[in-house]
C-alpha positions as a LaTeX table, in Angstrom:
\begin{tabular}{lrrr}
\hline
Residue & $x$ (\AA) & $y$ (\AA) & $z$ (\AA) \\
\hline
Unk1 & 191.44 & $-4.29$ & 198.54 \\
Unk2 & 191.06 & $-4.33$ & 194.74 \\
Unk3 & 193.25 & $-7.43$ & 194.54 \\
Unk4 & 191.19 & $-9.17$ & 197.21 \\
Unk5 & 187.92 & $-8.31$ & 195.47 \\
Unk6 & 189.19 & $-9.59$ & 192.12 \\
Unk7 & 190.61 & $-12.75$ & 193.69 \\
Unk8 & 187.31 & $-13.53$ & 195.42 \\
Unk9 & 185.36 & $-13.06$ & 192.20 \\
Unk10 & 187.71 & $-15.11$ & 190.03 \\
Unk11 & 187.79 & $-17.86$ & 192.65 \\
Unk12 & 184.00 & $-18.24$ & 192.24 \\
Unk13 & 182.39 & $-16.13$ & 189.45 \\
Unk14 & 178.93 & $-16.86$ & 190.90 \\
Unk15 & 179.62 & $-14.98$ & 194.13 \\
Unk16 & 177.38 & $-11.98$ & 194.72 \\
Unk17 & 178.75 & $-8.59$ & 195.73 \\
Unk18 & 177.49 & $-9.27$ & 199.28 \\
Unk19 & 179.37 & $-12.59$ & 199.37 \\
Unk20 & 182.53 & $-10.85$ & 198.21 \\
Unk21 & 182.02 & $-8.11$ & 200.82 \\
Unk22 & 182.06 & $-10.70$ & 203.60 \\
Unk23 & 185.10 & $-12.56$ & 202.23 \\
Unk24 & 187.34 & $-9.48$ & 201.85 \\
Unk25 & 186.44 & $-7.69$ & 205.10 \\
Unk26 & 189.06 & $-7.61$ & 207.87 \\
Unk27 & 189.26 & $-5.89$ & 211.25 \\
Unk28 & 191.92 & $-3.40$ & 210.17 \\
Unk29 & 190.31 & $-2.16$ & 206.95 \\
Unk30 & 187.12 & $-0.28$ & 206.11 \\
Unk31 & 184.24 & $-2.34$ & 204.76 \\
Unk32 & 183.57 & $-1.66$ & 201.05 \\
Unk33 & 179.92 & $-1.34$ & 200.10 \\
Unk34 & 178.27 & $-3.79$ & 197.69 \\
Unk35 & 177.92 & $-0.93$ & 195.21 \\
Unk36 & 181.65 & $-0.17$ & 195.42 \\
Unk37 & 182.49 & $-3.84$ & 194.87 \\
Unk38 & 180.27 & $-4.01$ & 191.76 \\
Unk39 & 181.86 & $-0.84$ & 190.41 \\
Unk40 & 185.43 & $-2.09$ & 191.00 \\
Unk41 & 184.60 & $-5.38$ & 189.26 \\
Unk42 & 183.15 & $-3.54$ & 186.27 \\
Unk43 & 186.27 & $-1.37$ & 186.04 \\
Unk44 & 188.29 & $-4.61$ & 185.95 \\
Unk45 & 186.14 & $-5.86$ & 183.06 \\
Unk46 & 184.11 & $-8.37$ & 185.08 \\
Unk47 & 180.45 & $-7.85$ & 184.27 \\
Unk48 & 177.46 & $-9.70$ & 185.68 \\
Unk49 & 175.97 & $-11.95$ & 182.98 \\
Unk50 & 173.93 & $-15.11$ & 182.67 \\
Unk51 & 176.29 & $-18.11$ & 182.47 \\
Unk52 & 176.26 & $-20.58$ & 179.62 \\
Unk53 & 174.76 & $-23.82$ & 180.90 \\
Unk54 & 176.83 & $-26.76$ & 179.75 \\
Unk55 & 177.05 & $-30.34$ & 181.02 \\
Unk56 & 179.84 & $-31.20$ & 183.44 \\
Unk57 & 182.59 & $-33.06$ & 181.54 \\
Unk58 & 185.15 & $-35.18$ & 183.39 \\
Unk59 & 188.81 & $-35.43$ & 182.35 \\
Unk60 & 188.18 & $-38.96$ & 181.04 \\
Unk61 & 185.29 & $-37.78$ & 178.89 \\
Unk62 & 187.22 & $-34.75$ & 177.65 \\
Unk63 & 189.94 & $-37.06$ & 176.33 \\
Unk64 & 187.31 & $-39.32$ & 174.71 \\
Unk65 & 185.62 & $-36.30$ & 173.10 \\
Unk66 & 188.88 & $-35.08$ & 171.59 \\
Unk67 & 189.68 & $-38.55$ & 170.27 \\
Unk68 & 186.21 & $-38.90$ & 168.72 \\
Unk69 & 186.45 & $-35.45$ & 167.15 \\
Unk70 & 189.85 & $-36.24$ & 165.61 \\
Unk71 & 188.54 & $-39.51$ & 164.17 \\
Unk72 & 185.59 & $-37.76$ & 162.50 \\
Unk73 & 187.18 & $-34.44$ & 161.58 \\
Unk74 & 187.69 & $-35.38$ & 157.93 \\
Unk75 & 184.19 & $-36.76$ & 157.40 \\
Unk76 & 182.16 & $-35.18$ & 154.61 \\
Unk77 & 178.39 & $-34.91$ & 153.93 \\
Unk78 & 178.17 & $-38.50$ & 152.68 \\
Unk79 & 179.55 & $-39.97$ & 155.92 \\
Unk80 & 177.36 & $-37.82$ & 158.17 \\
Unk81 & 174.32 & $-38.70$ & 156.05 \\
Unk82 & 174.63 & $-42.35$ & 157.06 \\
Unk83 & 173.67 & $-41.67$ & 160.67 \\
Unk84 & 170.49 & $-41.24$ & 162.70 \\
Unk85 & 170.78 & $-38.73$ & 165.54 \\
Unk86 & 168.70 & $-39.40$ & 168.63 \\
Unk87 & 168.43 & $-38.28$ & 172.24 \\
Unk88 & 165.98 & $-37.54$ & 175.03 \\
Unk89 & 165.18 & $-34.15$ & 176.56 \\
Unk90 & 163.16 & $-32.55$ & 179.34 \\
Unk91 & 160.65 & $-29.74$ & 178.73 \\
Unk92 & 159.24 & $-27.85$ & 181.70 \\
Unk93 & 155.51 & $-27.30$ & 182.00 \\
Unk94 & 155.75 & $-23.90$ & 183.61 \\
Unk95 & 158.73 & $-21.66$ & 182.90 \\
Unk96 & 162.43 & $-22.38$ & 183.29 \\
Unk97 & 164.66 & $-23.91$ & 185.96 \\
Unk98 & 165.63 & $-20.44$ & 187.15 \\
Unk99 & 168.29 & $-17.82$ & 186.31 \\
Unk100 & 171.84 & $-17.79$ & 187.63 \\
Unk101 & 174.43 & $-15.04$ & 187.15 \\
Unk102 & 178.19 & $-14.83$ & 187.17 \\
Unk103 & 180.83 & $-12.23$ & 186.39 \\
Unk104 & 183.16 & $-12.68$ & 183.45 \\
Unk105 & 185.23 & $-10.59$ & 181.02 \\
Unk106 & 183.71 & $-9.65$ & 177.66 \\
Unk107 & 184.41 & $-12.34$ & 175.06 \\
Unk108 & 184.77 & $-15.18$ & 177.59 \\
Unk109 & 181.20 & $-16.55$ & 177.33 \\
Unk110 & 182.34 & $-20.09$ & 176.47 \\
Unk111 & 185.46 & $-20.26$ & 178.65 \\
Unk112 & 185.17 & $-23.41$ & 180.82 \\
Unk113 & 185.59 & $-21.56$ & 184.13 \\
Unk114 & 182.56 & $-19.36$ & 183.40 \\
Unk115 & 180.18 & $-22.13$ & 182.33 \\
Unk116 & 177.49 & $-23.46$ & 184.63 \\
Unk117 & 177.53 & $-27.27$ & 184.88 \\
Unk118 & 174.08 & $-28.85$ & 184.59 \\
Unk119 & 172.42 & $-32.14$ & 185.37 \\
Unk120 & 170.24 & $-33.37$ & 182.56 \\
Unk121 & 166.92 & $-34.35$ & 184.15 \\
Unk122 & 164.52 & $-32.97$ & 186.73 \\
Unk123 & 160.87 & $-32.86$ & 187.80 \\
Unk124 & 157.72 & $-30.94$ & 186.85 \\
Unk125 & 158.23 & $-31.62$ & 183.18 \\
Unk126 & 157.64 & $-33.83$ & 180.15 \\
Unk127 & 160.39 & $-36.16$ & 178.96 \\
Unk128 & 160.58 & $-36.95$ & 175.24 \\
Unk129 & 162.78 & $-38.94$ & 172.87 \\
Unk130 & 163.29 & $-37.97$ & 169.24 \\
Unk131 & 165.51 & $-38.63$ & 166.23 \\
Unk132 & 166.29 & $-37.34$ & 162.76 \\
Unk133 & 168.45 & $-38.17$ & 159.76 \\
Unk134 & 169.51 & $-36.31$ & 156.65 \\
Unk135 & 166.30 & $-37.43$ & 154.89 \\
Unk136 & 163.55 & $-36.96$ & 157.48 \\
Unk137 & 162.47 & $-35.97$ & 160.96 \\
Unk138 & 161.81 & $-39.10$ & 162.99 \\
Unk139 & 159.05 & $-39.57$ & 165.56 \\
Unk140 & 158.82 & $-37.77$ & 168.88 \\
Unk141 & 157.91 & $-40.13$ & 171.72 \\
Unk142 & 156.91 & $-39.35$ & 175.28 \\
Unk143 & 158.97 & $-41.04$ & 178.02 \\
Unk144 & 157.52 & $-42.15$ & 181.34 \\
Unk145 & 160.37 & $-42.12$ & 183.86 \\
Unk146 & 163.93 & $-41.34$ & 182.77 \\
Unk147 & 166.40 & $-42.56$ & 180.17 \\
Unk148 & 169.82 & $-42.14$ & 181.73 \\
Unk149 & 171.76 & $-45.23$ & 180.63 \\
Unk150 & 173.82 & $-43.28$ & 178.12 \\
Unk151 & 175.55 & $-39.94$ & 178.71 \\
Unk152 & 175.95 & $-38.04$ & 175.40 \\
Unk153 & 178.24 & $-35.19$ & 174.38 \\
Unk154 & 175.61 & $-32.53$ & 173.57 \\
Unk155 & 177.78 & $-30.31$ & 171.38 \\
Unk156 & 178.77 & $-33.35$ & 169.28 \\
Unk157 & 175.16 & $-34.45$ & 168.82 \\
Unk158 & 173.24 & $-31.95$ & 166.68 \\
Unk159 & 169.89 & $-33.11$ & 168.04 \\
Unk160 & 170.64 & $-30.96$ & 171.10 \\
Unk161 & 170.28 & $-27.95$ & 168.82 \\
Unk162 & 167.02 & $-29.43$ & 167.58 \\
Unk163 & 165.71 & $-29.34$ & 171.14 \\
Unk164 & 166.60 & $-25.65$ & 171.25 \\
Unk165 & 164.71 & $-25.17$ & 167.98 \\
Unk166 & 161.72 & $-26.88$ & 169.56 \\
Unk167 & 161.95 & $-24.57$ & 172.58 \\
Unk168 & 162.00 & $-21.50$ & 170.32 \\
Unk169 & 158.91 & $-22.66$ & 168.45 \\
Unk170 & 157.01 & $-23.00$ & 171.73 \\
Unk171 & 158.28 & $-19.83$ & 173.37 \\
Unk172 & 155.41 & $-18.14$ & 175.16 \\
Unk173 & 153.09 & $-21.12$ & 174.70 \\
Unk174 & 151.85 & $-22.43$ & 178.05 \\
Unk175 & 150.46 & $-25.84$ & 178.92 \\
Unk176 & 148.11 & $-26.71$ & 181.78 \\
Unk177 & 149.15 & $-30.36$ & 182.01 \\
Unk178 & 151.66 & $-32.91$ & 180.71 \\
Unk179 & 149.36 & $-34.28$ & 178.01 \\
Unk180 & 148.79 & $-30.83$ & 176.53 \\
Unk181 & 152.52 & $-30.09$ & 176.69 \\
Unk182 & 153.41 & $-33.23$ & 174.77 \\
Unk183 & 150.76 & $-32.47$ & 172.12 \\
Unk184 & 152.34 & $-29.02$ & 171.65 \\
Unk185 & 155.82 & $-30.51$ & 171.45 \\
Unk186 & 154.76 & $-33.14$ & 168.91 \\
Unk187 & 153.05 & $-30.58$ & 166.65 \\
Unk188 & 156.05 & $-28.24$ & 166.76 \\
Unk189 & 158.45 & $-31.14$ & 166.10 \\
Unk190 & 156.58 & $-32.12$ & 162.95 \\
Unk191 & 156.72 & $-28.52$ & 161.68 \\
Unk192 & 160.54 & $-28.27$ & 161.72 \\
Unk193 & 161.76 & $-28.08$ & 158.09 \\
Unk194 & 164.58 & $-30.18$ & 156.66 \\
Unk195 & 166.63 & $-27.03$ & 156.04 \\
Unk196 & 167.25 & $-26.95$ & 159.80 \\
Unk197 & 168.51 & $-30.55$ & 159.67 \\
Unk198 & 170.87 & $-29.76$ & 156.79 \\
Unk199 & 172.29 & $-26.74$ & 158.59 \\
Unk200 & 173.03 & $-28.86$ & 161.66 \\
Unk201 & 174.70 & $-31.63$ & 159.68 \\
Unk202 & 176.81 & $-29.09$ & 157.79 \\
Unk203 & 178.13 & $-27.87$ & 161.15 \\
Unk204 & 179.64 & $-31.23$ & 162.18 \\
Unk205 & 183.21 & $-30.56$ & 160.92 \\
Unk206 & 183.22 & $-27.23$ & 162.79 \\
Unk207 & 181.95 & $-28.94$ & 165.95 \\
Unk208 & 184.75 & $-31.51$ & 165.80 \\
Unk209 & 187.38 & $-28.81$ & 165.32 \\
Unk210 & 185.97 & $-26.75$ & 168.19 \\
Unk211 & 186.16 & $-29.71$ & 170.58 \\
Unk212 & 189.79 & $-30.33$ & 169.57 \\
Unk213 & 190.68 & $-26.64$ & 169.95 \\
Unk214 & 189.21 & $-26.38$ & 173.46 \\
Unk215 & 190.74 & $-29.73$ & 174.55 \\
Unk216 & 187.46 & $-31.53$ & 175.13 \\
Unk217 & 185.63 & $-28.92$ & 177.15 \\
Unk218 & 182.07 & $-27.94$ & 176.08 \\
Unk219 & 181.97 & $-25.63$ & 173.05 \\
Unk220 & 179.59 & $-22.92$ & 171.86 \\
Unk221 & 177.63 & $-25.59$ & 170.00 \\
\hline
\end{tabular}
């Protein structure tokens, strides 16, 4: 029964204890309770945690990511300073897109099988486009509709971390409509200091190495 419980969980880490209970039950064996299943999984080192949300990366894109990372691995501050980093992002008006859970061993937060693939855009939100370079924060512009022509590699574009910085600066701040939300986003964007930019650019060699090490899968960045 332990083997069946572990197999069911590892087959799909997002299964609940009730789902596992149904999948391992047979006519000739007693039915384990949901509490027993949770306890057996914890004993095996599989604890319920929020998954890391990372974009789904195809085999083709994984190979392209590794190749790009190898080509730029030896770049120094001068090379990275010659670039402008840009992207678009969605910011919800009211709360988050919801919480999902999965079970994984301690220390496996960024293992590909325990990540939660995401799709970039959705509704009930404000879409913005922004950019920055090593010398300044660029403008933040509101987007009507979607910008989905290009699919980026988020952990190889440090502006994704800038969106997280923007989220942190607006944590707990609510907006009653899209116009108010964009005004909040624009004010917070302008307040981000250049020390944040420099920290992100300094991380580029480590990002490239991480992508190579994990064979193109999403990294902790």
